[in-house]
Amino acid sequence: MRLCRQAGLLGMAAAVLVAASAGCSATSTVDSQGGAAEICTSPGVSADQITLGFVYPDSGPGSDALSSTRAGVDARLGLANEQGGIHGRRIVYDWRDDATSLTQNVQVVTSLVHDESVFGLLTASVTMGDSMAALSADGVPVVGLAAESSWSNYLNMFSFVYADSPEVVAQYVATSGAVRAGIVITGDAPSTLQLAARYTSALASVGIASESVPFNPAVDSATQTARRLAASGVNALVGLSSLDDLATIMQAAHTTGMEIAASVALSGYDQRLLAAKGKQLAGVSFPVAFRPFESGGPAIDRYRQAMNAFAPQAGGPDQQLAMFAYIYTDMFLRGLELAGSCPTRQGFINALRGVTDYDAGGLISPVSLRDNMGKPSPCSAIVQINPAGDAFDVVRQRVCADGTSS
């Protein structure tokens, strides 16, 4: 164990130790009985537990949206440890707050990997960008939220979904009777404008014209925006904006009598949203990358039971990002299981990258982790806030980019 800690602290000098890039391998010694006993010297691995690191924004911009992710980690690890752990070892974690800061992310990732010598990382961060190259060079396995495009450049970094598919959303909007869509955007960041261009192209591919709708509630009138959209024939909205901005425009649309055949937001599938803005967002649909909570079934039952038992602080299990973190954690556990009784970092990476049918125990459609890097989800379920604004309804079990649906 000490050998791995020293190798991690040496940083660049770790290149001298070839095994360090694989996370320190197993060695053999002679036990008291005179036989060969395997000793696991990988970072974070002891006789009875494996220690992971978890990085997410507990403070700073976006921290509220990602706050439920830690509950998802707690729930899945709690369930695994209740069932005996992985190869007889409990799985535990140390966590750090990156405060949605690239600089602080580098600091906390370095702390976990080099000072705490964790085996690998779970992440629910949107500011991993400046840490990725070093994690790859050190051969540290990472599973989590692939919020940055560079995530897909590294074989040591895993996710089950890299992006929502504009083509899936376009297919859903097309089947809803839309003829022209307004793409609502907040701000003019290059990434936002690039995403809007992708949705424009996807909508055009199914015969729907569209226009971008920049909206700043501090200077723009929602009523005037809704009237302008109605006058140009827009009868569908795609929200690449904040949910607050979309709710403001939706309210103005209803007040002015604007007909809306379809409205879609990319995130927000969460019971807390219903309590806060359910009535304002009634009729808004959301693509979902996992089996919707409302669909039920054994996999959803297991998730809910784990959340209630091991993460009661979450205030209810039906939260999109808690589910994402639960699945990320399940992926990591799958990698540990496949890496064997004395796991190494490189053995983990090789084993998990070789999985071609990962389905999170029935929570997602099977995905190949061998070749899904950087690819949007080919299919999604679609849920919609009901007219009363107090529940989600499953309106499509499956909509795919190729036009098939159920």
Coordinates of C-alpha atoms in Angstrom, one line a residue:
M1 CA 0.0 0.0 0.0
R2 CA 2.9 2.3 0.9
L3 CA 4.5 1.7 -2.5
C4 CA 1.5 2.9 -4.4
R5 CA 1.2 6.0 -2.2
Q6 CA 4.8 7.0 -2.9
A7 CA 4.5 6.3 -6.6
G8 CA 1.4 8.7 -6.7
L9 CA 3.2 11.4 -4.7
L10 CA 6.2 11.4 -7.0
G11 CA 4.0 12.5 -10.0
M12 CA 6.2 12.8 -13.1
A13 CA 8.8 10.4 -11.6
A14 CA 6.2 7.7 -11.7
A15 CA 7.2 7.1 -15.3
V16 CA 10.3 5.3 -13.8
L17 CA 7.9 2.8 -12.3
V18 CA 6.2 1.1 -15.2
A19 CA 3.6 -0.5 -13.0
A20 CA 2.4 2.8 -11.7
S21 CA 0.6 3.6 -14.9
A22 CA -1.4 0.4 -14.4
G23 CA -2.2 1.3 -10.7
C24 CA 0.4 -1.0 -9.1
S25 CA -0.1 -4.7 -9.7
A26 CA -0.3 -7.8 -7.4
T27 CA 2.8 -9.4 -5.9
S28 CA 3.4 -12.6 -4.1
T29 CA 5.0 -13.3 -0.8
V30 CA 5.2 -16.3 1.6
D31 CA 2.6 -16.6 4.3
S32 CA 3.1 -18.1 7.7
Q33 CA 2.0 -21.5 6.4
G34 CA 4.8 -21.4 3.8
G35 CA 2.4 -21.0 0.9
A36 CA 2.1 -18.2 -1.7
A37 CA -0.2 -15.4 -0.7
E38 CA -1.4 -12.7 -3.1
I39 CA -1.0 -9.1 -1.8
C40 CA -2.9 -6.4 -3.6
T41 CA -0.8 -3.2 -3.9
S42 CA -3.1 -1.2 -6.1
P43 CA -3.9 2.3 -4.9
G44 CA -7.0 2.4 -2.7
V45 CA -7.1 -1.4 -2.3
S46 CA -6.7 -3.0 1.1
A47 CA -7.6 -6.4 2.5
D48 CA -11.1 -5.5 3.3
Q49 CA -12.1 -2.4 1.3
I50 CA -11.5 -0.3 -1.9
T51 CA -11.5 3.4 -1.6
L52 CA -12.8 5.6 -4.5
G53 CA -13.0 9.3 -4.9
F54 CA -16.1 11.4 -5.8
V55 CA -15.8 14.9 -7.3
Y56 CA -18.9 17.1 -7.6
P57 CA -19.8 20.8 -7.0
D58 CA -21.1 21.0 -3.4
S59 CA -20.9 24.8 -3.8
G60 CA -20.6 27.3 -6.6
P61 CA -22.7 27.7 -9.9
G62 CA -24.8 24.7 -10.7
S63 CA -24.3 23.0 -7.3
D64 CA -28.0 22.8 -6.6
A65 CA -28.7 21.0 -9.9
L66 CA -26.1 18.4 -9.1
S67 CA -26.7 18.1 -5.4
S68 CA -28.7 14.9 -5.7
T69 CA -25.8 13.0 -7.3
R70 CA -24.1 12.2 -4.0
A71 CA -27.3 10.4 -2.9
G72 CA -27.1 8.2 -6.0
V73 CA -23.6 7.2 -5.1
D74 CA -24.6 6.5 -1.5
A75 CA -27.6 4.4 -2.6
R76 CA -25.7 2.1 -5.0
L77 CA -22.7 1.7 -2.8
G78 CA -25.0 1.0 0.2
L79 CA -26.8 -1.7 -1.8
A80 CA -23.5 -3.3 -2.9
N81 CA -22.0 -3.3 0.6
E82 CA -25.2 -4.8 2.1
Q83 CA -24.7 -7.6 -0.4
G84 CA -21.1 -8.3 0.6
G85 CA -19.2 -5.7 -1.4
I86 CA -17.1 -6.7 -4.5
H87 CA -14.9 -9.8 -4.1
G88 CA -15.4 -9.5 -0.3
R89 CA -14.3 -5.9 0.0
R90 CA -16.5 -3.0 1.0
I91 CA -16.5 -0.1 -1.4
V92 CA -16.1 3.4 0.3
Y93 CA -15.3 6.8 -1.0
D94 CA -13.8 10.2 -0.1
W95 CA -15.4 13.2 -1.7
R96 CA -14.3 16.7 -2.7
D97 CA -16.1 19.9 -3.8
D98 CA -14.7 21.4 -7.0
A99 CA -17.1 24.4 -6.8
T100 CA -17.6 24.3 -10.6
S101 CA -14.1 25.7 -10.9
L102 CA -11.5 24.3 -13.4
T103 CA -8.7 25.4 -11.0
Q104 CA -10.3 23.9 -7.9
N105 CA -11.1 20.7 -9.8
V106 CA -7.4 20.2 -10.6
Q107 CA -6.6 20.7 -6.9
V108 CA -9.2 18.3 -5.5
V109 CA -8.5 15.6 -8.2
T110 CA -4.8 15.8 -7.4
S111 CA -5.6 15.5 -3.7
L112 CA -7.7 12.4 -4.1
V113 CA -5.4 10.7 -6.6
H114 CA -2.0 11.6 -5.1
D115 CA -2.6 12.4 -1.4
E116 CA -5.5 10.0 -0.7
S117 CA -4.4 7.4 -3.2
V118 CA -7.9 6.4 -4.3
F119 CA -8.3 3.6 -6.8
G120 CA -10.4 5.7 -9.2
L121 CA -12.9 8.5 -9.5
L122 CA -16.6 8.9 -9.8
T123 CA -17.5 12.4 -11.0
A124 CA -20.6 14.6 -11.4
S125 CA -18.7 17.7 -12.5
V126 CA -18.8 20.0 -15.5
T127 CA -15.3 21.2 -14.9
M128 CA -13.1 18.2 -15.4
G129 CA -11.4 19.5 -18.5
D130 CA -8.0 20.5 -17.0
S131 CA -7.7 17.3 -15.1
M132 CA -8.3 14.8 -17.9
A133 CA -4.9 14.6 -19.4
A134 CA -3.2 14.0 -16.1
L135 CA -5.7 11.3 -15.1
S136 CA -5.1 9.6 -18.4
A137 CA -1.4 9.7 -18.0
D138 CA -1.7 8.2 -14.5
G139 CA -4.0 5.5 -15.8
V140 CA -6.8 6.4 -13.3
P141 CA -10.2 5.0 -14.1
V142 CA -13.0 7.7 -14.1
V143 CA -16.7 7.1 -14.5
G144 CA -19.2 9.9 -14.5
L145 CA -21.0 12.8 -16.2
A146 CA -19.5 13.4 -19.6
A147 CA -20.4 17.1 -19.7
E148 CA -17.4 18.2 -21.7
S149 CA -16.7 17.0 -25.3
S150 CA -13.1 16.2 -24.5
W151 CA -14.3 13.4 -22.1
S152 CA -14.5 11.1 -25.1
N153 CA -10.8 11.5 -26.0
Y154 CA -9.6 9.3 -23.1
L155 CA -10.0 5.5 -22.8
N156 CA -9.8 5.7 -19.0
M157 CA -13.0 7.8 -18.8
F158 CA -16.4 6.2 -19.0
S159 CA -20.0 7.2 -19.2
F160 CA -23.1 5.5 -20.4
V161 CA -24.4 8.5 -22.2
Y162 CA -22.4 11.4 -23.7
A163 CA -25.2 13.7 -25.0
D164 CA -28.9 13.9 -25.8
S165 CA -29.5 13.4 -29.5
P166 CA -31.0 16.4 -31.4
E167 CA -32.2 13.8 -33.9
V168 CA -34.3 12.0 -31.3
V169 CA -35.8 15.3 -30.2
A170 CA -36.5 16.3 -33.8
Q171 CA -38.3 13.0 -34.4
Y172 CA -40.5 13.5 -31.4
V173 CA -41.3 17.1 -32.3
A174 CA -42.2 16.0 -35.8
T175 CA -44.7 13.4 -34.6
S176 CA -46.4 16.0 -32.4
G177 CA -47.7 18.1 -35.3
A178 CA -45.1 20.9 -35.2
V179 CA -44.4 22.9 -38.4
R180 CA -42.0 25.5 -37.1
A181 CA -39.9 25.5 -33.9
G182 CA -38.4 28.2 -31.8
I183 CA -35.1 27.2 -30.2
V184 CA -34.9 29.1 -26.9
I185 CA -31.4 30.0 -25.8
T186 CA -30.0 31.7 -22.7
G187 CA -26.8 33.7 -23.4
D188 CA -24.5 33.5 -26.4
A189 CA -21.7 31.2 -25.3
P190 CA -20.1 29.4 -28.3
S191 CA -21.2 26.0 -26.9
T192 CA -24.8 27.1 -26.7
L193 CA -24.8 28.5 -30.3
Q194 CA -23.2 25.3 -31.6
L195 CA -25.8 23.2 -29.8
A196 CA -28.6 25.4 -31.3
A197 CA -27.1 24.8 -34.8
R198 CA -27.2 21.1 -34.2
Y199 CA -30.9 21.3 -33.3
T200 CA -31.6 23.5 -36.3
S201 CA -30.0 20.9 -38.6
A202 CA -31.8 18.0 -36.9
L203 CA -35.2 19.7 -37.2
A204 CA -34.6 20.6 -40.8
S205 CA -33.8 16.9 -41.5
V206 CA -37.4 16.0 -40.6
G207 CA -39.0 18.9 -42.4
I208 CA -39.3 21.4 -39.6
A209 CA -38.1 24.9 -40.0
S210 CA -36.8 26.7 -36.9
E211 CA -35.4 29.9 -35.6
S212 CA -33.2 30.8 -32.6
V213 CA -34.9 32.7 -29.8
P214 CA -32.4 34.5 -27.5
F215 CA -34.1 35.4 -24.3
N216 CA -32.9 37.5 -21.3
P217 CA -35.6 38.1 -18.8
A218 CA -33.8 41.2 -17.6
V219 CA -34.3 43.0 -20.9
D220 CA -36.7 40.9 -23.1
S221 CA -40.5 40.9 -22.8
A222 CA -41.8 37.3 -22.6
T223 CA -45.2 38.5 -24.0
Q224 CA -43.6 40.3 -27.0
T225 CA -41.4 37.2 -27.6
A226 CA -44.5 34.9 -27.6
R227 CA -46.4 37.2 -30.0
R228 CA -43.5 37.4 -32.3
L229 CA -43.1 33.6 -32.4
A230 CA -46.8 33.1 -33.0
A231 CA -46.7 35.6 -35.8
S232 CA -43.9 33.7 -37.5
G233 CA -45.8 30.5 -37.3
V234 CA -43.9 28.8 -34.5
N235 CA -45.9 26.1 -32.8
A236 CA -43.1 24.2 -31.0
L237 CA -40.4 25.2 -28.5
V238 CA -37.1 23.5 -27.8
G239 CA -35.5 24.8 -24.6
L240 CA -31.7 25.1 -24.6
S241 CA -32.3 27.8 -22.0
S242 CA -32.7 27.7 -18.2
L243 CA -36.0 26.2 -17.1
D244 CA -36.9 29.5 -15.5
D245 CA -36.7 31.2 -18.9
L246 CA -38.6 28.5 -20.6
A247 CA -41.3 28.7 -18.0
T248 CA -41.6 32.4 -18.4
I249 CA -42.1 32.1 -22.2
M250 CA -44.5 29.2 -21.8
Q251 CA -46.6 31.3 -19.4
A252 CA -46.6 34.2 -21.9
A253 CA -47.5 31.8 -24.8
H254 CA -50.6 30.5 -22.9
T255 CA -51.6 34.0 -21.9
T256 CA -51.4 35.3 -25.5
G257 CA -53.2 32.2 -26.9
M258 CA -50.2 30.9 -28.8
E259 CA -50.8 27.3 -29.9
I260 CA -48.0 24.9 -28.9
A261 CA -47.9 21.5 -30.4
A262 CA -44.8 20.4 -28.6
S263 CA -42.3 21.8 -26.1
V264 CA -39.1 20.1 -25.0
A265 CA -36.5 20.8 -22.4
L266 CA -33.3 18.8 -22.2
S267 CA -33.1 18.5 -18.4
G268 CA -35.3 18.9 -15.3
Y269 CA -36.9 15.4 -15.0
D270 CA -37.2 15.7 -11.2
Q271 CA -40.1 15.6 -8.7
R272 CA -38.7 18.8 -7.2
L273 CA -39.4 20.7 -10.5
L274 CA -43.1 19.8 -10.2
A275 CA -43.4 21.4 -6.8
A276 CA -41.5 24.5 -8.0
K277 CA -42.7 25.1 -11.5
G278 CA -45.0 22.3 -12.5
K279 CA -48.0 24.5 -13.5
Q280 CA -45.9 26.9 -15.5
L281 CA -44.2 24.0 -17.4
A282 CA -47.3 21.9 -17.9
G283 CA -47.0 20.1 -21.3
V284 CA -43.2 20.3 -21.5
S285 CA -41.5 17.1 -22.5
F286 CA -38.1 15.7 -21.5
P287 CA -35.9 13.1 -23.2
V288 CA -34.8 10.5 -20.6
A289 CA -31.8 8.3 -21.0
F290 CA -32.9 5.6 -18.6
R291 CA -36.1 3.7 -17.8
P292 CA -38.6 6.4 -16.6
F293 CA -39.5 6.2 -13.0
E294 CA -43.2 6.0 -13.9
S295 CA -42.6 2.9 -15.9
G296 CA -41.8 1.0 -12.8
G297 CA -40.5 -2.6 -12.9
P298 CA -37.9 -4.5 -10.8
A299 CA -34.9 -2.3 -11.8
I300 CA -36.8 0.9 -10.7
D301 CA -38.0 -0.9 -7.5
R302 CA -34.4 -1.8 -6.6
Y303 CA -33.2 1.8 -7.2
R304 CA -36.0 3.3 -5.1
Q305 CA -35.5 0.8 -2.3
A306 CA -31.7 1.6 -2.3
M307 CA -32.3 5.4 -2.3
N308 CA -34.8 5.1 0.5
A309 CA -32.6 2.9 2.6
F310 CA -29.1 4.4 2.0
A311 CA -29.8 8.0 0.9
P312 CA -32.9 9.2 2.8
Q313 CA -31.4 12.7 2.9
A314 CA -32.3 13.1 -0.8
G315 CA -35.9 13.8 -0.1
G316 CA -37.3 11.2 -2.5
P317 CA -35.7 8.9 -5.1
D318 CA -37.3 10.1 -8.3
Q319 CA -34.5 12.5 -9.4
Q320 CA -32.8 12.4 -12.7
L321 CA -29.3 13.2 -11.6
A322 CA -29.5 10.9 -8.6
M323 CA -30.3 8.1 -11.1
F324 CA -27.4 9.2 -13.3
A325 CA -25.0 8.9 -10.4
Y326 CA -26.5 5.6 -9.3
I327 CA -25.8 4.2 -12.8
Y328 CA -22.3 5.7 -12.9
T329 CA -21.6 3.9 -9.6
D330 CA -23.1 0.7 -10.9
M331 CA -20.7 1.0 -13.9
F332 CA -17.7 1.3 -11.5
L333 CA -18.8 -1.7 -9.5
R334 CA -19.1 -3.7 -12.8
G335 CA -15.5 -2.7 -13.6
L336 CA -14.3 -3.8 -10.2
E337 CA -16.1 -7.1 -10.4
L338 CA -14.6 -7.8 -13.8
A339 CA -11.1 -6.7 -12.8
G340 CA -10.9 -9.6 -10.4
S341 CA -10.1 -10.2 -6.8
C342 CA -6.9 -8.2 -6.9
P343 CA -7.8 -5.3 -9.3
T344 CA -5.4 -3.0 -11.0
R345 CA -6.3 0.3 -12.6
Q346 CA -5.3 -0.9 -16.1
G347 CA -7.1 -4.2 -15.5
F348 CA -10.2 -2.3 -14.6
I349 CA -10.0 0.0 -17.7
N350 CA -9.4 -3.0 -20.0
A351 CA -12.3 -5.0 -18.5
L352 CA -14.9 -2.3 -18.4
R353 CA -14.0 -1.0 -21.9
G354 CA -14.6 -4.6 -23.2
V355 CA -18.2 -4.7 -22.0
T356 CA -20.6 -4.6 -25.0
D357 CA -24.0 -5.1 -23.3
Y358 CA -24.1 -2.8 -20.2
D359 CA -27.6 -2.2 -19.1
A360 CA -27.3 -1.2 -15.4
G361 CA -29.4 -4.1 -14.3
G362 CA -32.3 -3.1 -16.6
L363 CA -32.2 0.6 -16.0
I364 CA -31.0 1.5 -19.5
S365 CA -31.0 -0.1 -23.0
P366 CA -27.9 -2.1 -23.5
V367 CA -24.9 0.0 -24.6
S368 CA -21.4 -1.1 -25.8
L369 CA -18.8 0.6 -23.6
R370 CA -16.3 -0.4 -26.2
D371 CA -17.4 2.0 -28.9
N372 CA -19.9 4.5 -27.3
M373 CA -17.4 7.2 -26.6
G374 CA -18.6 10.6 -27.7
K375 CA -21.8 9.3 -29.3
P376 CA -25.3 10.7 -28.5
S377 CA -27.9 8.3 -27.3
P378 CA -29.6 6.7 -30.3
C379 CA -32.9 6.4 -28.5
S380 CA -34.7 8.0 -25.5
A381 CA -37.9 7.7 -23.6
I382 CA -40.0 10.8 -23.5
V383 CA -41.9 12.0 -20.4
Q384 CA -44.2 15.0 -20.2
I385 CA -45.5 17.2 -17.3
N386 CA -49.2 16.6 -17.2
P387 CA -51.8 19.4 -17.7
A388 CA -52.2 19.8 -13.9
G389 CA -48.4 20.2 -13.5
D390 CA -48.3 17.7 -10.7
A391 CA -46.9 14.6 -12.3
F392 CA -44.9 13.2 -15.2
D393 CA -46.5 11.0 -17.8
V394 CA -44.6 8.6 -20.1
V395 CA -45.7 9.7 -23.6
R396 CA -43.1 7.6 -25.5
Q397 CA -41.3 4.5 -24.2
R398 CA -38.7 4.8 -27.0
V399 CA -38.0 7.4 -29.7
C400 CA -35.0 6.8 -31.9
A401 CA -33.0 9.0 -34.2
D402 CA -33.8 6.7 -37.1
G403 CA -37.6 7.5 -36.7
T404 CA -38.7 4.3 -35.0
S405 CA -40.7 4.7 -31.8
S406 CA -42.9 2.9 -29.3

